[in-house]
PDB file of C-alpha atoms in Angstrom:
ATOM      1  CA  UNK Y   1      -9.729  13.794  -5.984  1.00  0.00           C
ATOM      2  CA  UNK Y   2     -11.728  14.929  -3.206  1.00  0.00           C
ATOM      3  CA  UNK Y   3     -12.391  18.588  -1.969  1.00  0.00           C
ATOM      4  CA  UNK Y   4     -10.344  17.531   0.910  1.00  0.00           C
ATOM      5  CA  UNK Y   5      -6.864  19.262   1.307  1.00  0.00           C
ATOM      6  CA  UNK Y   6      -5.844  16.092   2.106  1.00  0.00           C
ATOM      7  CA  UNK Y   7      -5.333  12.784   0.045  1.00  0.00           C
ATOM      8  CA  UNK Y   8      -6.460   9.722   0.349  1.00  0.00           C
ATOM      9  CA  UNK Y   9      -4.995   6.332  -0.619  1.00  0.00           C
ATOM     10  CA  UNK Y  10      -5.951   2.831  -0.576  1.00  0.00           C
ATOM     11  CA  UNK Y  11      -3.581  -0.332  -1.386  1.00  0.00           C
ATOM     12  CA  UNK Y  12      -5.201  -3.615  -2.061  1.00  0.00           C
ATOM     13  CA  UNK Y  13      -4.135  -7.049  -2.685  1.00  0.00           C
ATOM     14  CA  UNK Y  14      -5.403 -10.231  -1.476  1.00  0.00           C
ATOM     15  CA  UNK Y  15      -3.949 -11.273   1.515  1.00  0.00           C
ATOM     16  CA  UNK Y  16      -3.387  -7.247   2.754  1.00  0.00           C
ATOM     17  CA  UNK Y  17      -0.185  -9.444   4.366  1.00  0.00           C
ATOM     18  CA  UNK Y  18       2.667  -8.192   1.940  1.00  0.00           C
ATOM     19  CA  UNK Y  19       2.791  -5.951  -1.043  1.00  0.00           C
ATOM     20  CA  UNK Y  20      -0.010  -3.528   0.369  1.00  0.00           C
ATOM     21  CA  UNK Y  21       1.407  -3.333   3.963  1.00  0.00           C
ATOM     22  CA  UNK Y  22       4.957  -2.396   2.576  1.00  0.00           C
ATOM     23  CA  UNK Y  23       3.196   0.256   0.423  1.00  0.00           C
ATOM     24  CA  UNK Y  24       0.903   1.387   3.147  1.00  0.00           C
ATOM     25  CA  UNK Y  25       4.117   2.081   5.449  1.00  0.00           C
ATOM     26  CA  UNK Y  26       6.044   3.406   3.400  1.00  0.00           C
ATOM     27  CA  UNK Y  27       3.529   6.112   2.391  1.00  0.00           C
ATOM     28  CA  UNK Y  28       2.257   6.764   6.109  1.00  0.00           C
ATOM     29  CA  UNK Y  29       6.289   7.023   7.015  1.00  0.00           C
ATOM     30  CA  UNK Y  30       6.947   9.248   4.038  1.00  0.00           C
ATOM     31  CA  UNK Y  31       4.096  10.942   3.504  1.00  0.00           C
ATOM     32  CA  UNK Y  32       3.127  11.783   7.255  1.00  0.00           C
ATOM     33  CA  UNK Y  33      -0.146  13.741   7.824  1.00  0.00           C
ATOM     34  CA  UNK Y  34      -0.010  15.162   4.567  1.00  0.00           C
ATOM     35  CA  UNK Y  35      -1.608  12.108   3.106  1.00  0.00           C
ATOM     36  CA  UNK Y  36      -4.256   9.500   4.629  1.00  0.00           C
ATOM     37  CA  UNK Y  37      -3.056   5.748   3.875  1.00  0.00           C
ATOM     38  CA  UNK Y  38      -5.412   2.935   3.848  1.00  0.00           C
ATOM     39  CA  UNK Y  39      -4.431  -1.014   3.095  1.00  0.00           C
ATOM     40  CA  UNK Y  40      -6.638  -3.922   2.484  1.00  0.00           C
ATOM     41  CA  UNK Y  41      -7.373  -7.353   1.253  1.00  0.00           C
ATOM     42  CA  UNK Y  42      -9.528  -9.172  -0.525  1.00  0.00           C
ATOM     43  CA  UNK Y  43      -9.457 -12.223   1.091  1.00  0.00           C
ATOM     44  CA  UNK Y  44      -7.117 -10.955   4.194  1.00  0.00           C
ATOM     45  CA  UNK Y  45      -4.378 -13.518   6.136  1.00  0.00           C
ATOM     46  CA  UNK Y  46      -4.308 -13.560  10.005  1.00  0.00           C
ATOM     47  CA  UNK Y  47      -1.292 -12.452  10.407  1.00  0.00           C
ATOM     48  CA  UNK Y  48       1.157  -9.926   8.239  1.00  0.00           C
ATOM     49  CA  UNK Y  49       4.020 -12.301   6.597  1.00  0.00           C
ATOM     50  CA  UNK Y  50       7.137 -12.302   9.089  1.00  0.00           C
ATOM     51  CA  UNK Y  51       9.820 -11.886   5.804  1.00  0.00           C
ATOM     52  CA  UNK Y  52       7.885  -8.451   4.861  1.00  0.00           C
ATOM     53  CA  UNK Y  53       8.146  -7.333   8.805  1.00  0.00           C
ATOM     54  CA  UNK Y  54      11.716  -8.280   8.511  1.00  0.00           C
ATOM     55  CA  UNK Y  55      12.257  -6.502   5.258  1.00  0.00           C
ATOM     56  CA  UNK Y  56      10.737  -3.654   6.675  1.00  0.00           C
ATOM     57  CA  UNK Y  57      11.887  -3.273  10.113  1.00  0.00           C
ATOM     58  CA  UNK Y  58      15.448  -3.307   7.873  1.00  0.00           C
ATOM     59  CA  UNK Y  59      14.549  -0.227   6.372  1.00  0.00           C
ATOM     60  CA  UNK Y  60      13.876   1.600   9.691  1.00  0.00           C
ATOM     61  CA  UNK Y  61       9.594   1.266   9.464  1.00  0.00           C
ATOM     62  CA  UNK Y  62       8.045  -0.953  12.423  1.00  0.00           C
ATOM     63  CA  UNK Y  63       4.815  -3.028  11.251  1.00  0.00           C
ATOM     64  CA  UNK Y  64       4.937  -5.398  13.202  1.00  0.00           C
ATOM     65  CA  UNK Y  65       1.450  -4.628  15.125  1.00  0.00           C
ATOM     66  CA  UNK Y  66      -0.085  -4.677  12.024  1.00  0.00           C
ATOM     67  CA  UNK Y  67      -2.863  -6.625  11.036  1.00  0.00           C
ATOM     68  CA  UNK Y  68      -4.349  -7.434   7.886  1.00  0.00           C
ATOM     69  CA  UNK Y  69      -7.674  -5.886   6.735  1.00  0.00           C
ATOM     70  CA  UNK Y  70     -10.383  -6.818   5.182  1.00  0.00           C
ATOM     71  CA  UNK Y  71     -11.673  -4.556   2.194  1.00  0.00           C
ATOM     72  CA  UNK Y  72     -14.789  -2.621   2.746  1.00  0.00           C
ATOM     73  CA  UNK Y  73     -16.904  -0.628   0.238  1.00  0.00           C
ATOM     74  CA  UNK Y  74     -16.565   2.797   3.137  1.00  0.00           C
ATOM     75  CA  UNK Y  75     -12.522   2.058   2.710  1.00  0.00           C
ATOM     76  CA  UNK Y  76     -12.429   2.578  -1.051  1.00  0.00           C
ATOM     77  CA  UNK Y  77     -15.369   4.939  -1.132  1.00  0.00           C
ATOM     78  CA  UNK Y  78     -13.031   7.126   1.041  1.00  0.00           C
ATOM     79  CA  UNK Y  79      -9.917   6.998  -1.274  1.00  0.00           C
ATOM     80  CA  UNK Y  80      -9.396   9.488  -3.595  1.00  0.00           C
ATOM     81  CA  UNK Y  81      -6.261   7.000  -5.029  1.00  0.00           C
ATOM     82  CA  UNK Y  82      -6.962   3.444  -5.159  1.00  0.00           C
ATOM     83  CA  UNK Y  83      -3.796   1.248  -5.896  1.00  0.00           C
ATOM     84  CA  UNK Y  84      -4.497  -2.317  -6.839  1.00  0.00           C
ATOM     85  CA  UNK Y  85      -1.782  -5.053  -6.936  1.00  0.00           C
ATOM     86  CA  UNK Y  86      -2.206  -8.472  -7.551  1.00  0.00           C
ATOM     87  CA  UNK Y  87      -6.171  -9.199  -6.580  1.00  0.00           C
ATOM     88  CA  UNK Y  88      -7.255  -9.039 -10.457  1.00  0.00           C
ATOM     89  CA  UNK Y  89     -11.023  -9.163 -10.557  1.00  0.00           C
ATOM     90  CA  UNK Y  90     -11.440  -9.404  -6.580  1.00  0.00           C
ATOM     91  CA  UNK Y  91     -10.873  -5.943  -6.519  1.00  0.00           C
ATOM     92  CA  UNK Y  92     -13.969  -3.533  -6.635  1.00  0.00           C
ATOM     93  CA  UNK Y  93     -14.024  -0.800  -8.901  1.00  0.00           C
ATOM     94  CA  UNK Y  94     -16.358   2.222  -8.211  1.00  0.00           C
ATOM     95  CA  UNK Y  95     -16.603   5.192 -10.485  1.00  0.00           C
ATOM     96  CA  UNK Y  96     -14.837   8.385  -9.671  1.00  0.00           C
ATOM     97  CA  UNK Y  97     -12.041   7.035  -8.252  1.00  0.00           C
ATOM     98  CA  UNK Y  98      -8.212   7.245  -9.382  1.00  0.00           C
ATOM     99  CA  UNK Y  99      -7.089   3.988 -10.166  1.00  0.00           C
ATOM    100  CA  UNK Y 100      -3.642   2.559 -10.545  1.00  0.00           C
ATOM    101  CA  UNK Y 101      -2.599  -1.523 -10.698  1.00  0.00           C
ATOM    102  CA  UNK Y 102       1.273  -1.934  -9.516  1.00  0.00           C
ATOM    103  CA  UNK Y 103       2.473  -5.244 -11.028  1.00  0.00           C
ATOM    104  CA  UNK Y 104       4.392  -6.624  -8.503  1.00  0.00           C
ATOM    105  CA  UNK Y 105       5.657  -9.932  -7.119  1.00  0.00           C
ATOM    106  CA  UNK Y 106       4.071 -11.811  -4.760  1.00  0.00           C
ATOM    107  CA  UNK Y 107       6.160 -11.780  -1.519  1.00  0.00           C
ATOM    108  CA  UNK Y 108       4.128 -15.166   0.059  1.00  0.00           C
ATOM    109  CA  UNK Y 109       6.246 -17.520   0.795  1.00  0.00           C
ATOM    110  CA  UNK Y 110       9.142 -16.128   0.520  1.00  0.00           C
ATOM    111  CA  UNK Y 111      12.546 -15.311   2.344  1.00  0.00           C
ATOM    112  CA  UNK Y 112      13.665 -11.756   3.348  1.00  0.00           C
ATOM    113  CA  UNK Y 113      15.993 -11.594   0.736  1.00  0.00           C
ATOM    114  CA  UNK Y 114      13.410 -12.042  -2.168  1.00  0.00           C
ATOM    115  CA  UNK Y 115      10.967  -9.486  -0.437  1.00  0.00           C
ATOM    116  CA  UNK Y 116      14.002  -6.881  -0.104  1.00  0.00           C
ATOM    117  CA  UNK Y 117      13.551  -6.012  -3.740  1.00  0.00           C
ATOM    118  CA  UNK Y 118      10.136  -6.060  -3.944  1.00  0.00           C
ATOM    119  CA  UNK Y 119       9.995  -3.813  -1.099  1.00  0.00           C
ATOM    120  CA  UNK Y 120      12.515  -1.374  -2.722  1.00  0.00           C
ATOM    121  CA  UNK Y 121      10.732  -1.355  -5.756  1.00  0.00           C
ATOM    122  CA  UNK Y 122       7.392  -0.328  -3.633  1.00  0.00           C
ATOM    123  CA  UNK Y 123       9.393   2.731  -2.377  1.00  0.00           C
ATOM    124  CA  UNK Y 124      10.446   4.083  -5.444  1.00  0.00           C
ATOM    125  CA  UNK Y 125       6.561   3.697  -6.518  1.00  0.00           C
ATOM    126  CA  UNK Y 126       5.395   5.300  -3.424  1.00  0.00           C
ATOM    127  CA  UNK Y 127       7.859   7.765  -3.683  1.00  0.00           C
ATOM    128  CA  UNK Y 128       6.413   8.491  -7.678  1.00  0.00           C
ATOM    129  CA  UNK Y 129       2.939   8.619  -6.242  1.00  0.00           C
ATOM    130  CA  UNK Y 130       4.057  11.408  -3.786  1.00  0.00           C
ATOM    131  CA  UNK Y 131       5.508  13.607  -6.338  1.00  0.00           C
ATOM    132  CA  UNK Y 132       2.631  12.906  -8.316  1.00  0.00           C
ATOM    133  CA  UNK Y 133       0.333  13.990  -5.184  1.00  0.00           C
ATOM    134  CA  UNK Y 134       2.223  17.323  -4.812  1.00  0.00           C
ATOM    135  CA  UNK Y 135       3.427  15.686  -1.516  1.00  0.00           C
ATOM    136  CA  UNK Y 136       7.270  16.447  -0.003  1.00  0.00           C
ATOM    137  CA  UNK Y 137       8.436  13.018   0.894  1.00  0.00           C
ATOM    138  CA  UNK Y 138       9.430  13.226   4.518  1.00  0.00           C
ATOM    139  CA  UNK Y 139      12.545  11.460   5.533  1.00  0.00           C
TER     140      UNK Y 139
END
């Protein structure tokens, strides 16, 4: 981790239009200003998948002004925590860096009610990785 007082985390997948915006919410809405939250893809969409906003927006978080991101070098240079899930070998690996891979389905194409679990099961990981971080999840 780096000197700074504060964390930094990255989530990557491909698309940066599902899994890694659900993860990136979740851990700016619980984590606040006690962590910095970063998402990217690999090969980003244009737009973030409407289910996942859906999904979302159901569990009181708003992303629906997000957009996705393509990943930079500077973004995971950055991160102290860099959580892969799905991209395989498109995602970089740099030395020094913390490195988790969340298996986790693949919300594309799908209806609201098959990215409900999937985002559950990215809170209760997000909610792990604060603990882990010595963070107090906020509400």
């Amino acid at each position: 981790m780096s000197t700074s007082a504060t964390p930094s985390v990255l989530f990557v997948c491909v698309h940066n239009a599902g899994r890694s915006q659900m993860a990136a919410a979740f851990l700016t809405h619980l984590g606040g200003e006690r962590v910095q939250v970063r998402s990217a893809g690999s090969a980003p969409a244009d737009t973030v998948n409407p289910a996942v906003v859906e999904a979302m927006d159901e569990a009181g978080i708003d992303i629906s002004a997000e957009t996705p991101k393509v990943l930079t070098t500077e973004a995971v240079q950055s991160s102290d925590v860099v959580i892969t899930m799905g991209c395989g070998d498109a995602c970089p690996y740099y030395p020094g860096k913390r490195y988790l891979d969340w298996q986790l389905d693949d919300p594309a194409g799908q209806g609201v009610a098959a990215v409900r679990p999937i985002r559950d099961e990215i809170e209760r990981r997000v909610r792990g990785l604060l603990t882990e971080l010595g963070i107090q999840a906020g509400a």
